[in-house]
Tab-separated table of C-alpha atoms in Angstrom:
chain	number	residue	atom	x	y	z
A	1	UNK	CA	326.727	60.423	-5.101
A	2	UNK	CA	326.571	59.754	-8.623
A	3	UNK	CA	329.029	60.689	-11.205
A	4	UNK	CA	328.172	60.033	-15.193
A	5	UNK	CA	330.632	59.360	-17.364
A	6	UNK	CA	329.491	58.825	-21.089
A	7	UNK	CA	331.886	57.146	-24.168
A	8	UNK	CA	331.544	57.708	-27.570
A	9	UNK	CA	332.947	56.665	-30.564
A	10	UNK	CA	332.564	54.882	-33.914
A	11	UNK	CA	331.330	51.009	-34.087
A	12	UNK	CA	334.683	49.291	-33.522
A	13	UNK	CA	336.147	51.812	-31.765
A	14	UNK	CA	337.071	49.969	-28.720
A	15	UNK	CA	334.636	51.544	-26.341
A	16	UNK	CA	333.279	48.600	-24.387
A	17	UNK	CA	337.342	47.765	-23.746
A	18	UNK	CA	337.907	51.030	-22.439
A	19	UNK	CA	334.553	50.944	-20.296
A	20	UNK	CA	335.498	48.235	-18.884
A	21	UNK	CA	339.512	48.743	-18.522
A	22	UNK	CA	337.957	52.291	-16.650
A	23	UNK	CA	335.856	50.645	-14.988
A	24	UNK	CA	338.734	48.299	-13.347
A	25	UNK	CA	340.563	51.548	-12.502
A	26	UNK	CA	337.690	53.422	-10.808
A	27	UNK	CA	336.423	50.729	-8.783
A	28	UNK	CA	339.804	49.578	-7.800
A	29	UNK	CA	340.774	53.404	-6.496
A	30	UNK	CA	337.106	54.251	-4.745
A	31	UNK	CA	337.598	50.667	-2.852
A	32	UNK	CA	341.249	51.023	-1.740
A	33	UNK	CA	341.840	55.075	-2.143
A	34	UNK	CA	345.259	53.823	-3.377
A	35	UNK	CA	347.111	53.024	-6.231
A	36	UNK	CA	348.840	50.193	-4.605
A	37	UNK	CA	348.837	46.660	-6.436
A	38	UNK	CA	347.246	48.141	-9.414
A	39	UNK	CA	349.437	47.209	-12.082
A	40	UNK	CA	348.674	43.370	-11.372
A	41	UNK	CA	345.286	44.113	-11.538
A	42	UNK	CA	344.918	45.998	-14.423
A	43	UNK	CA	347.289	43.265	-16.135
A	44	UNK	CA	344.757	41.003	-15.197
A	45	UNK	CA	341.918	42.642	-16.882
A	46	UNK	CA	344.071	43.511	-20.030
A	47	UNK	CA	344.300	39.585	-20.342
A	48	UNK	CA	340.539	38.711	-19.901
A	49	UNK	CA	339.495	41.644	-22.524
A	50	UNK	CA	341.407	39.412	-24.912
A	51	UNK	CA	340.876	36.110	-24.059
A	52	UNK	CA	337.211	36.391	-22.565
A	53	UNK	CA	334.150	37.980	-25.550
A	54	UNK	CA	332.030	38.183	-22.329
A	55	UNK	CA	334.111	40.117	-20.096
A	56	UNK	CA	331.361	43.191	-20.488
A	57	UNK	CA	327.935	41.846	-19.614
A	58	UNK	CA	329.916	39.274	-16.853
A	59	UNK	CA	331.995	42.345	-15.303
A	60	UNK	CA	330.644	42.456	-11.424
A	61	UNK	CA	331.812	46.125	-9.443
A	62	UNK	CA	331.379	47.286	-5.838
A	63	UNK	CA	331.222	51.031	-7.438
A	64	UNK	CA	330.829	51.010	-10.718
A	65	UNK	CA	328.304	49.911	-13.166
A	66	UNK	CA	327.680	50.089	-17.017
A	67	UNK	CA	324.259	51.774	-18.668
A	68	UNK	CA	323.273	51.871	-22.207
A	69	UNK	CA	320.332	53.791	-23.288
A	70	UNK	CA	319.859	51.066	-25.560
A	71	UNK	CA	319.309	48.605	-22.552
A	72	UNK	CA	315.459	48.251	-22.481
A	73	UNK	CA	315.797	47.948	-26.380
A	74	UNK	CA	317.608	44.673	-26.004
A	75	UNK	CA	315.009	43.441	-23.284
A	76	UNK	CA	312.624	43.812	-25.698
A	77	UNK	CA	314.382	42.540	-28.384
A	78	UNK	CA	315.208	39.106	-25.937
A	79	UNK	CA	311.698	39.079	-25.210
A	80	UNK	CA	310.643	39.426	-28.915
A	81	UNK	CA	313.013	37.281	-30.812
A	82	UNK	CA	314.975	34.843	-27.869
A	83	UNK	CA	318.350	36.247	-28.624
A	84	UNK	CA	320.401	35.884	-25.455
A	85	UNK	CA	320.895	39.540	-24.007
A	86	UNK	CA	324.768	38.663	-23.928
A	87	UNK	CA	324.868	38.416	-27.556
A	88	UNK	CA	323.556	42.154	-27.967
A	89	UNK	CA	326.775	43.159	-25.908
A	90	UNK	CA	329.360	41.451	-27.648
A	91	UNK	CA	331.200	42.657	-30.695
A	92	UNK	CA	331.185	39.473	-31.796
A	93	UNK	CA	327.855	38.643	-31.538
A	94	UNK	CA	326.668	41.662	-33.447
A	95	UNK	CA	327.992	40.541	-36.572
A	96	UNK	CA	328.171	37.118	-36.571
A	97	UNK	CA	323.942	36.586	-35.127
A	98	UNK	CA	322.125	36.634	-38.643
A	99	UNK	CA	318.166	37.289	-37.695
A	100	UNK	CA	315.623	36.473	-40.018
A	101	UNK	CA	312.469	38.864	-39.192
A	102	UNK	CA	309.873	37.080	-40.969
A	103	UNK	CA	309.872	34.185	-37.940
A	104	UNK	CA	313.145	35.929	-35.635
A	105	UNK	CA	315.371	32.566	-36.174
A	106	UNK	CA	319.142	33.340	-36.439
A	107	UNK	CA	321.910	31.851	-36.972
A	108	UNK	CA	325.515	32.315	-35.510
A	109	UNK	CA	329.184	30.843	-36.020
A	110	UNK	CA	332.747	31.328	-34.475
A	111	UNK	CA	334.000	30.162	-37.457
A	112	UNK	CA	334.906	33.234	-39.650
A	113	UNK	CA	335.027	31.387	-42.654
A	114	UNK	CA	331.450	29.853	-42.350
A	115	UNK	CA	330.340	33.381	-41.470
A	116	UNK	CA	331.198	34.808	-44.572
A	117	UNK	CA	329.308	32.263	-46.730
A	118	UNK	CA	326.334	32.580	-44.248
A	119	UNK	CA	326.556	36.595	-45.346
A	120	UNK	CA	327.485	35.395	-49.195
A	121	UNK	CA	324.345	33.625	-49.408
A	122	UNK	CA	321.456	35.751	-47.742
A	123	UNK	CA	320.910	39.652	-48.639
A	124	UNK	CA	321.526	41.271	-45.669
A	125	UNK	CA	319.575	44.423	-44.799
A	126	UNK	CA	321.361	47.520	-43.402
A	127	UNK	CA	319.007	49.182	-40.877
A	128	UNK	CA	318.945	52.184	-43.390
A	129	UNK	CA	318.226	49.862	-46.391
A	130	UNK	CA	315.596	48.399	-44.199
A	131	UNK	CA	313.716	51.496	-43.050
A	132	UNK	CA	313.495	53.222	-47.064
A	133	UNK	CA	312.373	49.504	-48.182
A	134	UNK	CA	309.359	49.738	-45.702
A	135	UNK	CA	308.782	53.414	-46.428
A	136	UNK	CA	308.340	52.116	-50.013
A	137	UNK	CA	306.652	48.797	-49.671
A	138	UNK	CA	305.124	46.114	-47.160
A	139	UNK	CA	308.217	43.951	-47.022
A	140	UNK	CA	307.119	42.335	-44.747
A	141	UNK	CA	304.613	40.669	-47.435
A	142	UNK	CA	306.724	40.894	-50.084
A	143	UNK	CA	310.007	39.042	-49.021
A	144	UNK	CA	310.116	35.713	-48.375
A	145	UNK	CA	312.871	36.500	-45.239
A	146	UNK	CA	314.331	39.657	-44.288
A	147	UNK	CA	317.818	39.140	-43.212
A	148	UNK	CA	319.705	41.650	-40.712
A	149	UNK	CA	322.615	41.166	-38.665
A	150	UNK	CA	322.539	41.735	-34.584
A	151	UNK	CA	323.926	44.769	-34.813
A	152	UNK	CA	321.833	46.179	-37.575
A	153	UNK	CA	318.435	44.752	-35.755
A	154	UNK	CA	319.079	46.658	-33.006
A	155	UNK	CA	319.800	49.490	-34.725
A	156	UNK	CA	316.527	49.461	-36.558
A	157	UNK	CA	314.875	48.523	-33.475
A	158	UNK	CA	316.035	51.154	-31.231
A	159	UNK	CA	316.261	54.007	-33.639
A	160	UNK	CA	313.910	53.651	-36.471
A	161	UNK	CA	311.058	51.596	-34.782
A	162	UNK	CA	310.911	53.116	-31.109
A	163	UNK	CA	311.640	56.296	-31.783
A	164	UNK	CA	309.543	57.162	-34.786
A	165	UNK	CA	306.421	55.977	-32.602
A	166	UNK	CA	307.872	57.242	-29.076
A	167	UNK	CA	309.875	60.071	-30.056
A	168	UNK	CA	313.775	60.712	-30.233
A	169	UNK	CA	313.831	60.479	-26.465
A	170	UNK	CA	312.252	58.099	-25.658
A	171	UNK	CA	315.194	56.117	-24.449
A	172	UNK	CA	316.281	58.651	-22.082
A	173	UNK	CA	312.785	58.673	-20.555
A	174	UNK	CA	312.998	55.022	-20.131
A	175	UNK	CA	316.471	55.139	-18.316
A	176	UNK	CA	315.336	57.845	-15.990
A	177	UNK	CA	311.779	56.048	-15.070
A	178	UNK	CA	314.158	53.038	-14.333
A	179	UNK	CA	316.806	54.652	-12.993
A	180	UNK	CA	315.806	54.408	-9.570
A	181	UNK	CA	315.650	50.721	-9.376
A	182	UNK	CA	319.134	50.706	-9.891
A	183	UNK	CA	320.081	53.554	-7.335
A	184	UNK	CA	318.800	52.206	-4.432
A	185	UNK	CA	321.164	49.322	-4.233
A	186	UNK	CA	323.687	52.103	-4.051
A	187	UNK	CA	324.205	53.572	-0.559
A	188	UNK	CA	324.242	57.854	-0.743
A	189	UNK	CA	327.292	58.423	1.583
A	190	UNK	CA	329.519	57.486	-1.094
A	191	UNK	CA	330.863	57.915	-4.985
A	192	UNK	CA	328.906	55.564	-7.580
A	193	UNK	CA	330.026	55.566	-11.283
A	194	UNK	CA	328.011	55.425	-13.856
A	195	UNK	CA	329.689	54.675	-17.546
A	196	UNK	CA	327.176	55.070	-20.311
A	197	UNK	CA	328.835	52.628	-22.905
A	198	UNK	CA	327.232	54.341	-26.331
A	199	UNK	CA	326.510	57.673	-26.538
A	200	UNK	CA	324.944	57.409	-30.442
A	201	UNK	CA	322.634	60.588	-30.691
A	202	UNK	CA	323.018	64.369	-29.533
A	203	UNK	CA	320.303	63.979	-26.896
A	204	UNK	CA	322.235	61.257	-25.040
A	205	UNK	CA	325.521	63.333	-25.057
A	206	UNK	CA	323.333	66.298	-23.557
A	207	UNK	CA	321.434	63.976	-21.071
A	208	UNK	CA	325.266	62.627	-19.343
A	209	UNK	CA	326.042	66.983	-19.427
A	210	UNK	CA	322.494	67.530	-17.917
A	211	UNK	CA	323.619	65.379	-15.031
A	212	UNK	CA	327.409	66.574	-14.503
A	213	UNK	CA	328.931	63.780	-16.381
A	214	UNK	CA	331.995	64.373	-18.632
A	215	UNK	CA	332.272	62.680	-22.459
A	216	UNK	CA	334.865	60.637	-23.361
A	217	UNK	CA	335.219	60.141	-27.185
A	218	UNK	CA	337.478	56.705	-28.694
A	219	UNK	CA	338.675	57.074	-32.026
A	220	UNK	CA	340.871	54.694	-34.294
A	221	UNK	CA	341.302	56.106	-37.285
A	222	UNK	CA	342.204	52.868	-38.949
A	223	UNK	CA	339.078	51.408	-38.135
A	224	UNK	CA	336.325	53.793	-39.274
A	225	UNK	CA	332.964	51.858	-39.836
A	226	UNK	CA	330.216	52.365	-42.758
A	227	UNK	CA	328.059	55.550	-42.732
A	228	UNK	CA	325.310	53.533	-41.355
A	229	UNK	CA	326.251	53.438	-38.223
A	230	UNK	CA	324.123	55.119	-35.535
A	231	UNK	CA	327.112	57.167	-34.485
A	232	UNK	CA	327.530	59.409	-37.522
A	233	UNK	CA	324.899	60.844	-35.886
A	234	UNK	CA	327.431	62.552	-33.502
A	235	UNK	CA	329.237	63.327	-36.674
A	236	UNK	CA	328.695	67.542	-36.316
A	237	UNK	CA	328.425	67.259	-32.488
A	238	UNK	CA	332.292	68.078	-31.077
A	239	UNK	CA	330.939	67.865	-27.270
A	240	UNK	CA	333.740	65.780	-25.291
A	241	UNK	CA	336.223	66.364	-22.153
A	242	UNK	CA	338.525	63.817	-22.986
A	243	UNK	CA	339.703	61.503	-25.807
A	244	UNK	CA	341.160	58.317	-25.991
A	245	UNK	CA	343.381	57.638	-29.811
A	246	UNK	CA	343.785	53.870	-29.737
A	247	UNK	CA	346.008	53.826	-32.995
């Protein structure tokens, strides 16, 4: 038996910490049906969220595993460009991979320093800015490069690009005609959690309902992100079970 859970919340939020933190607590109970020896555990896991960027896309469970409607996006997006899947799950790695999409080289620093000079010296594209600029002209002719960050390529990518030619759905359809491959490593005698790690659009929140799922929404007040991110979509959408203040 599956049982969906979705998060949602604005860029920066926190919600791949809490998916995974969950994730440690879920898989932990449905293995031992005991609270017994959690605390060291859960220590454990509080220490490689902040020491380890990769301790999403690395995390291994007997009973729990992550989704993202945005996963096949990324495939394609490795497949397109060469950008190691890992990056597109790491905070990090959103902002500091800069893509140029006239020939998909990037560049990327852990130096925050040399970061901002990277972003000083290129016009970065929002994936707003870049969808009106193609509405308006071939850009792609016109610019010399077209600089976007991780997170804004994928962004563009997944919303603008896919789903203007596919349809607003078009992710869900993709998760549910893959969905299966994924299932049947599962056995059917016992509880299987799915976390959906971004819930950006309406749709998505309905889809995790559709299936039986509760919403859990992260907010930080102190860390509210720009306008262009995908979330604000959810921005007259209340729908949630639980939520998680991290202020």
């Amino acid at each position: 038996m599956f049982k969906y859970i979705g998060i949602r919340g604005h860029r920066g939020a926190g919600k791949n910490t809490i998916s995974y933190l969950l994730a440690v607590a879920l898989d932990y109970y449905t293995r031992n049906n005991s609270w017994d020896g959690f605390e060291q555990v859960y220590n454990d896991a509080v220490e490689r969220v902040l020491e380890d960027e990769s301790f999403l896309a690395e995390s291994e469970f007997k009973n729990v595993f992550f989704e993202s409607f945005a996963d096949t996006a990324k495939v394609v997006l490795n497949q397109i460009t060469g950008i190691p899947t890992d990056y597109m799950y790491d905070d990090w790695h959103k902002e500091a991979v800069i893509v140029d999409l006239k020939d998909f080289s990037f560049d990327t620093t852990k130096d925050k320093l040399m970061l901002g000079s990277l972003k000083e010296e290129r016009r970065l594209y929002t994936a707003d800015e870049l969808m009106e600029k193609v509405k308006a002209v071939d850009i792609f002719k016109k610019e010399e490069h077209i600089y976007l960050t991780l997170r804004e390529l994928i962004a563009y990518f997944s919303k603008y690009v896919m789903q203007t030619f596919f349809g607003r759905d078009v992710w869900i359809k993709s998760l549910e005609n893959n969905k299966w491959e994924t299932e049947r490593f599962y056995a059917s005698n016992k509880t299987v959690y799915k976390i959906f790690i971004d819930c950006k659009f309406p749709s998505e929140i309905s889809y995790i309902y559709k299936n039986n799922g509760c919403i859990i929404k992260i907010t930080r007040d102190n860390n509210m992100k720009s306008s262009t991110n995908i979330s604000s979509e959810l921005k007259d959408d209340d729908r949630f079970d639980y939520e998680i203040n991290l202020d």
